[in-house]
Short mmCIF file of C-alpha atoms in Angstrom, two decimals:
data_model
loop_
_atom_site.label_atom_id
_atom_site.label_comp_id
_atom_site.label_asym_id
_atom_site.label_seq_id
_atom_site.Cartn_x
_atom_site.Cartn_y
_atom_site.Cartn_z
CA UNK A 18 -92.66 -86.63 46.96
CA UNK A 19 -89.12 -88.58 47.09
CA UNK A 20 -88.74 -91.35 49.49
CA UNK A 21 -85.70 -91.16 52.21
CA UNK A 22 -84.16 -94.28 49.36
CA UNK A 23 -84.73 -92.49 46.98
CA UNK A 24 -83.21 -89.28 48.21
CA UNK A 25 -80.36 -91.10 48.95
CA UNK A 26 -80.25 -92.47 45.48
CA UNK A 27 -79.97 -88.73 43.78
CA UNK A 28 -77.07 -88.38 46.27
CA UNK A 29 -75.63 -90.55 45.15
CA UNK A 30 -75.67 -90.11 41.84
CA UNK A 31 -75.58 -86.07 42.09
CA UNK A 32 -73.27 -84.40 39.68
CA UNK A 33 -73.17 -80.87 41.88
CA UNK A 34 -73.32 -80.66 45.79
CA UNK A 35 -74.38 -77.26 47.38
CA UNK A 36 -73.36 -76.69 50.61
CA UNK A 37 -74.93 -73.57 53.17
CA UNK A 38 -71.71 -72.29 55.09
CA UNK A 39 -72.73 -71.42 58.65
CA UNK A 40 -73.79 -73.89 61.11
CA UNK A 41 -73.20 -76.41 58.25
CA UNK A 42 -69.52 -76.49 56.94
CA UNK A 43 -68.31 -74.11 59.45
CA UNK A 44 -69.44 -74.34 63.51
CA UNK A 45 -70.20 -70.91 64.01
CA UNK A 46 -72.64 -68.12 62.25
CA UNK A 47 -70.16 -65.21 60.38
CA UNK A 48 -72.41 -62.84 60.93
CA UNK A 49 -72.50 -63.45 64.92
CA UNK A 50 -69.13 -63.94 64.95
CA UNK A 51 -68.42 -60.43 63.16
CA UNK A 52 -71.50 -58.86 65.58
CA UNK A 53 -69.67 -59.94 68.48
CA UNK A 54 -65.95 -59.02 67.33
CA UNK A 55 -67.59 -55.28 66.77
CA UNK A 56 -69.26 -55.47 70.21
CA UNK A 57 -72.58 -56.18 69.34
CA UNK A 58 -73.09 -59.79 69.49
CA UNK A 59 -76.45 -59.71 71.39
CA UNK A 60 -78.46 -58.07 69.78
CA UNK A 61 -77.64 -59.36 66.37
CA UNK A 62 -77.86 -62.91 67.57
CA UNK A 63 -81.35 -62.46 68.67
CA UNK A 64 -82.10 -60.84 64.59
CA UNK A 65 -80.19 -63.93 63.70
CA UNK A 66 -82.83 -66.38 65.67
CA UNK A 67 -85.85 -64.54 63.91
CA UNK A 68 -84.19 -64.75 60.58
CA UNK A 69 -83.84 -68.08 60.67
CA UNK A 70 -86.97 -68.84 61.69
CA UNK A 71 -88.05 -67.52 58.53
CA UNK A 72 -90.66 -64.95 60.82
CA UNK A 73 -89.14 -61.80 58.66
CA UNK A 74 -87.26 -61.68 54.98
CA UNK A 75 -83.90 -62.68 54.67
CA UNK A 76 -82.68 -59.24 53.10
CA UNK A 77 -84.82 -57.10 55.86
CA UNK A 78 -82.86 -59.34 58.30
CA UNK A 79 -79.34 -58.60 56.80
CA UNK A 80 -80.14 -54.74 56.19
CA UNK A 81 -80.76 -54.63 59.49
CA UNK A 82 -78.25 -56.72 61.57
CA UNK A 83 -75.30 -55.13 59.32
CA UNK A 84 -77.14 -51.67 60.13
CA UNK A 85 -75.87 -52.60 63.81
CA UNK A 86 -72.32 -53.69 62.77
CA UNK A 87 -71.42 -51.51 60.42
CA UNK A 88 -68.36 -53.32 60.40
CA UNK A 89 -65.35 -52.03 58.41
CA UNK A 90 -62.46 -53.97 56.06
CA UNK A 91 -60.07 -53.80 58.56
CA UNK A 92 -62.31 -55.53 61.45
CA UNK A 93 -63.81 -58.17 58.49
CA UNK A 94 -59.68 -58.86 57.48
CA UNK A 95 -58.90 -58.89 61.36
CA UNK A 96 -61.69 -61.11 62.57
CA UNK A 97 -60.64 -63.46 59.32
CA UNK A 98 -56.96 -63.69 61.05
CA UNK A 99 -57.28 -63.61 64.69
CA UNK A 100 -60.77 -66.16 64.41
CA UNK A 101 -60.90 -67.84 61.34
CA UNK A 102 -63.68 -70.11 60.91
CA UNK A 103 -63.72 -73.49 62.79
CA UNK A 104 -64.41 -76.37 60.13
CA UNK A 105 -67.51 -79.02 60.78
CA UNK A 106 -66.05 -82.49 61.36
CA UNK A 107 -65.77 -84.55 58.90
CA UNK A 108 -66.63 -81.82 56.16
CA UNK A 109 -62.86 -81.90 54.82
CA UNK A 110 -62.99 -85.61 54.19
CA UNK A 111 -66.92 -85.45 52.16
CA UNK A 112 -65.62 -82.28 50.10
CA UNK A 113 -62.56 -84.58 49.24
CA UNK A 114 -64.68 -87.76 48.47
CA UNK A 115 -66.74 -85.66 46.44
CA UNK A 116 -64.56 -84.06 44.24
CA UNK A 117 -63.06 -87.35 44.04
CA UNK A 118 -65.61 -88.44 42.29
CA UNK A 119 -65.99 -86.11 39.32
CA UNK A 120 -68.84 -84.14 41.53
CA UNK A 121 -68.89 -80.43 41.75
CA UNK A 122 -68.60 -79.02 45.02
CA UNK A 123 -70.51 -75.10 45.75
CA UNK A 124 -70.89 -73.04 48.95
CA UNK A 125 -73.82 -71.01 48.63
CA UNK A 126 -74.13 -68.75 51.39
CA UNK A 127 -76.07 -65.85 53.02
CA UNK A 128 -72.86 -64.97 55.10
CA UNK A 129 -69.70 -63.11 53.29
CA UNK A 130 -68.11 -63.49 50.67
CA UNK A 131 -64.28 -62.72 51.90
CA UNK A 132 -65.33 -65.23 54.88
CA UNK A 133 -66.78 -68.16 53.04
CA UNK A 134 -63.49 -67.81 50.08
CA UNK A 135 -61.26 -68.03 53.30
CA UNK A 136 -63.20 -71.46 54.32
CA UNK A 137 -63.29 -72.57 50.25
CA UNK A 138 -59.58 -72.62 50.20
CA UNK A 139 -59.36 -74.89 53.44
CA UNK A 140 -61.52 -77.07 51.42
CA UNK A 141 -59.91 -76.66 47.76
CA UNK A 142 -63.03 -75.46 46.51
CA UNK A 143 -62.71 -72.68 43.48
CA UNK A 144 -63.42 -69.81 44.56
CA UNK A 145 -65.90 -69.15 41.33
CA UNK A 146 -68.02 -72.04 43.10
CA UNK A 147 -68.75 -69.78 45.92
CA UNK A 148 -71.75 -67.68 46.61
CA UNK A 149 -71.97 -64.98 49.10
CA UNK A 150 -72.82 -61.75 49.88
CA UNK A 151 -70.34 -59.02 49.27
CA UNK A 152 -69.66 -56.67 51.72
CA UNK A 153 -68.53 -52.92 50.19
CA UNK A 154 -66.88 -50.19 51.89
CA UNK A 155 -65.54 -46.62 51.02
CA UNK A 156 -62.21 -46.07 49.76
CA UNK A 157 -61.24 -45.35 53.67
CA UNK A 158 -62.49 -48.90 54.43
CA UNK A 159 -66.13 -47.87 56.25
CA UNK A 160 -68.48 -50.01 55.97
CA UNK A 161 -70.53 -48.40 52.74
CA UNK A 162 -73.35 -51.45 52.67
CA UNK A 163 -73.75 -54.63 51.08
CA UNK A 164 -74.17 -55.72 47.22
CA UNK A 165 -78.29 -55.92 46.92
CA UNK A 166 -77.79 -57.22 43.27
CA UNK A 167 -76.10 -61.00 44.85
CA UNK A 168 -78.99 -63.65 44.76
CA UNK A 169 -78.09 -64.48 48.46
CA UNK A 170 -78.92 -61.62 49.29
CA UNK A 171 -83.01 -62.05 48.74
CA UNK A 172 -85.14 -64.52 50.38
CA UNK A 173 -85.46 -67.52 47.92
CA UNK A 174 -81.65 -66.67 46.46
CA UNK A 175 -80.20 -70.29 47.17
CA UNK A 176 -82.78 -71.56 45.00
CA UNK A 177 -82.15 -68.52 41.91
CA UNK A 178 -78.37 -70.26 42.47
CA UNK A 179 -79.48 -73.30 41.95
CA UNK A 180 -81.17 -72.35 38.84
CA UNK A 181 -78.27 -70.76 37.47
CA UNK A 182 -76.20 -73.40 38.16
CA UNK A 183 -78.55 -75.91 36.33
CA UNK A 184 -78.74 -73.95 33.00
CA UNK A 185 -75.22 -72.73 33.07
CA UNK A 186 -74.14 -76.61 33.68
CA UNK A 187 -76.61 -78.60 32.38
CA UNK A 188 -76.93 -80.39 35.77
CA UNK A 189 -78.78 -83.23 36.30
CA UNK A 190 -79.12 -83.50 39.74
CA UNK A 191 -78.21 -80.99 42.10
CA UNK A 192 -78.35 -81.63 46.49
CA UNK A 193 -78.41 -78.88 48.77
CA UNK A 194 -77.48 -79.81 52.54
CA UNK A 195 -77.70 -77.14 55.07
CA UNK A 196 -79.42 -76.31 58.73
CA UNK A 197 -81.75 -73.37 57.77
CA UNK A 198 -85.26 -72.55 55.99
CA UNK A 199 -83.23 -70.74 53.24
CA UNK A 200 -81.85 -74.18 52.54
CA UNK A 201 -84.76 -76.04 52.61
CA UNK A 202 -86.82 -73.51 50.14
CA UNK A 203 -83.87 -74.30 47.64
CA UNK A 204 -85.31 -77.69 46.84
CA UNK A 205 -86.99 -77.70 43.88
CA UNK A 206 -85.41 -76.18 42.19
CA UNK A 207 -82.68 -78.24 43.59
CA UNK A 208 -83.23 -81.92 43.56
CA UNK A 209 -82.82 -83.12 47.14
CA UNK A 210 -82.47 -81.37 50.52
CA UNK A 211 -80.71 -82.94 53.32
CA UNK A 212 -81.39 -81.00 56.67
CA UNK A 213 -77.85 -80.64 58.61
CA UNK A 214 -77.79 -80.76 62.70
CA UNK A 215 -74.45 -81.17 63.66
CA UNK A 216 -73.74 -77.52 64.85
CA UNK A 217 -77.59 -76.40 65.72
CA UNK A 218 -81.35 -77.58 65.40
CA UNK A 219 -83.48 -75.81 63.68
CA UNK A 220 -86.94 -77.10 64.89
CA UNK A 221 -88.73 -76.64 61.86
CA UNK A 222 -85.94 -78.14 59.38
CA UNK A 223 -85.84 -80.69 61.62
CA UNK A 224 -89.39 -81.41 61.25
CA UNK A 225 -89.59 -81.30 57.38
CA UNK A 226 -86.88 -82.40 56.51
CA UNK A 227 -87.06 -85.54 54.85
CA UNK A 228 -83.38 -86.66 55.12
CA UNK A 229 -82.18 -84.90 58.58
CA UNK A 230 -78.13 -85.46 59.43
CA UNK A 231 -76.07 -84.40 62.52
CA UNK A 232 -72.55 -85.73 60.94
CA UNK A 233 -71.33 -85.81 57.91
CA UNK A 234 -69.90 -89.65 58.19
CA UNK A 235 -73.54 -90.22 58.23
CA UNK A 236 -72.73 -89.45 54.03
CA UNK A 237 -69.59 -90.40 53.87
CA UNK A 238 -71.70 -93.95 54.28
#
């Protein structure tokens, strides 16, 4: 097992960054955020909790809390306008430093897909480095379910990413920072986890996690 130096050492020298979305670059969760512009914030949030405890499967989870939103293109385009996601301090200026240095930048998230590209352009991040579930509707815009082929979409899918993005690459060394079990699980095959705080604690990430953050100046360092 790595030592905190040395974790900090592959961070250093990392030629890809992977960044989870909610709770990490942005402050809220999409998925509550959609719930609660379609009027059922509650309920979902309280799916969300268990999900992220990691008591039930990440797709059972989703199938479920989207069963409850059902949430058309119009509201997901709307919500996108009138409440677009609120940036993490100091994630604009590590993004930046990053790609500064020649290292490749990837959000890899359980949330979706037209909300994380919306938060990849804030950061100048290509959109092919993103992630996400995709969302699909019927021609009238209904919500018509979700694409069960995306590897975010299955518990242990940030790591299948990270896999990809090794043999597509022909990365070395590959970090994954994030706030939730999903996140954690990624590492191996990804090559250091860093455990994010700065939006909400997740008890047992907090625990494990080797390297735990709650600001990104805190890498910036």
């Amino acid at each position: 097992m790595a030592s905190l130096m040395e974790l900090k050492e592959i961070f250093r020298s990392a030629d890809a960054v992977c960044f989870d979305v909610d709770s990490t670059v942005i402050r809220e969760e999409g998925i509550d955020e959609l719930a609660k512009f379609c009027g059922v914030g509650d309920a979902v949030a309280e799916m969300t909790r268990r999900a992220m405890g990691g008591t039930v499967t990440f797709k059972a989870a989703l199938t479920a809390r989207l069963g409850l939103i059902r949430p058309s293109y119009e509201q997901v385009q709307k919500l996108i306008s009138d409440n677009p996601p609120q940036l993490t301090p100091g994630i604009r200026e590590l993004v930046s430093r990053l790609h500064q240095r020649g290292v490749q930048v990837f959000l890899v998230s359980g949330g979706f897909q037209s909300i994380v590209e919306h938060v990849a352009l804030q950061l100048n991040i290509p959109t092919a480095n993103v992630f996400a579930n995709r969302l699909k509707f019927y021609f009238n815009g209904e919500y018509a379910g979700f694409d069960e082929t995306q590897p975010t979409a299955e518990s242990g899918g940030k790591g299948k990413v990270i896999s990809h993005l090794k043999e597509q690459f022909h990365f070395k060394k590959v970090v994954m920072i994030g706030d939730g079990a999903t996140d954690m699980e990624a590492c191996p095959p990804g090559d250091c986890f860093i455990g994010f705080g700065g939006n909400v604690v997740r008890k047992q990430v907090k625990e494990k996690a080797k390297w735990y953050i709650s600001h990104f100046d805190e890498l910036l360092k």
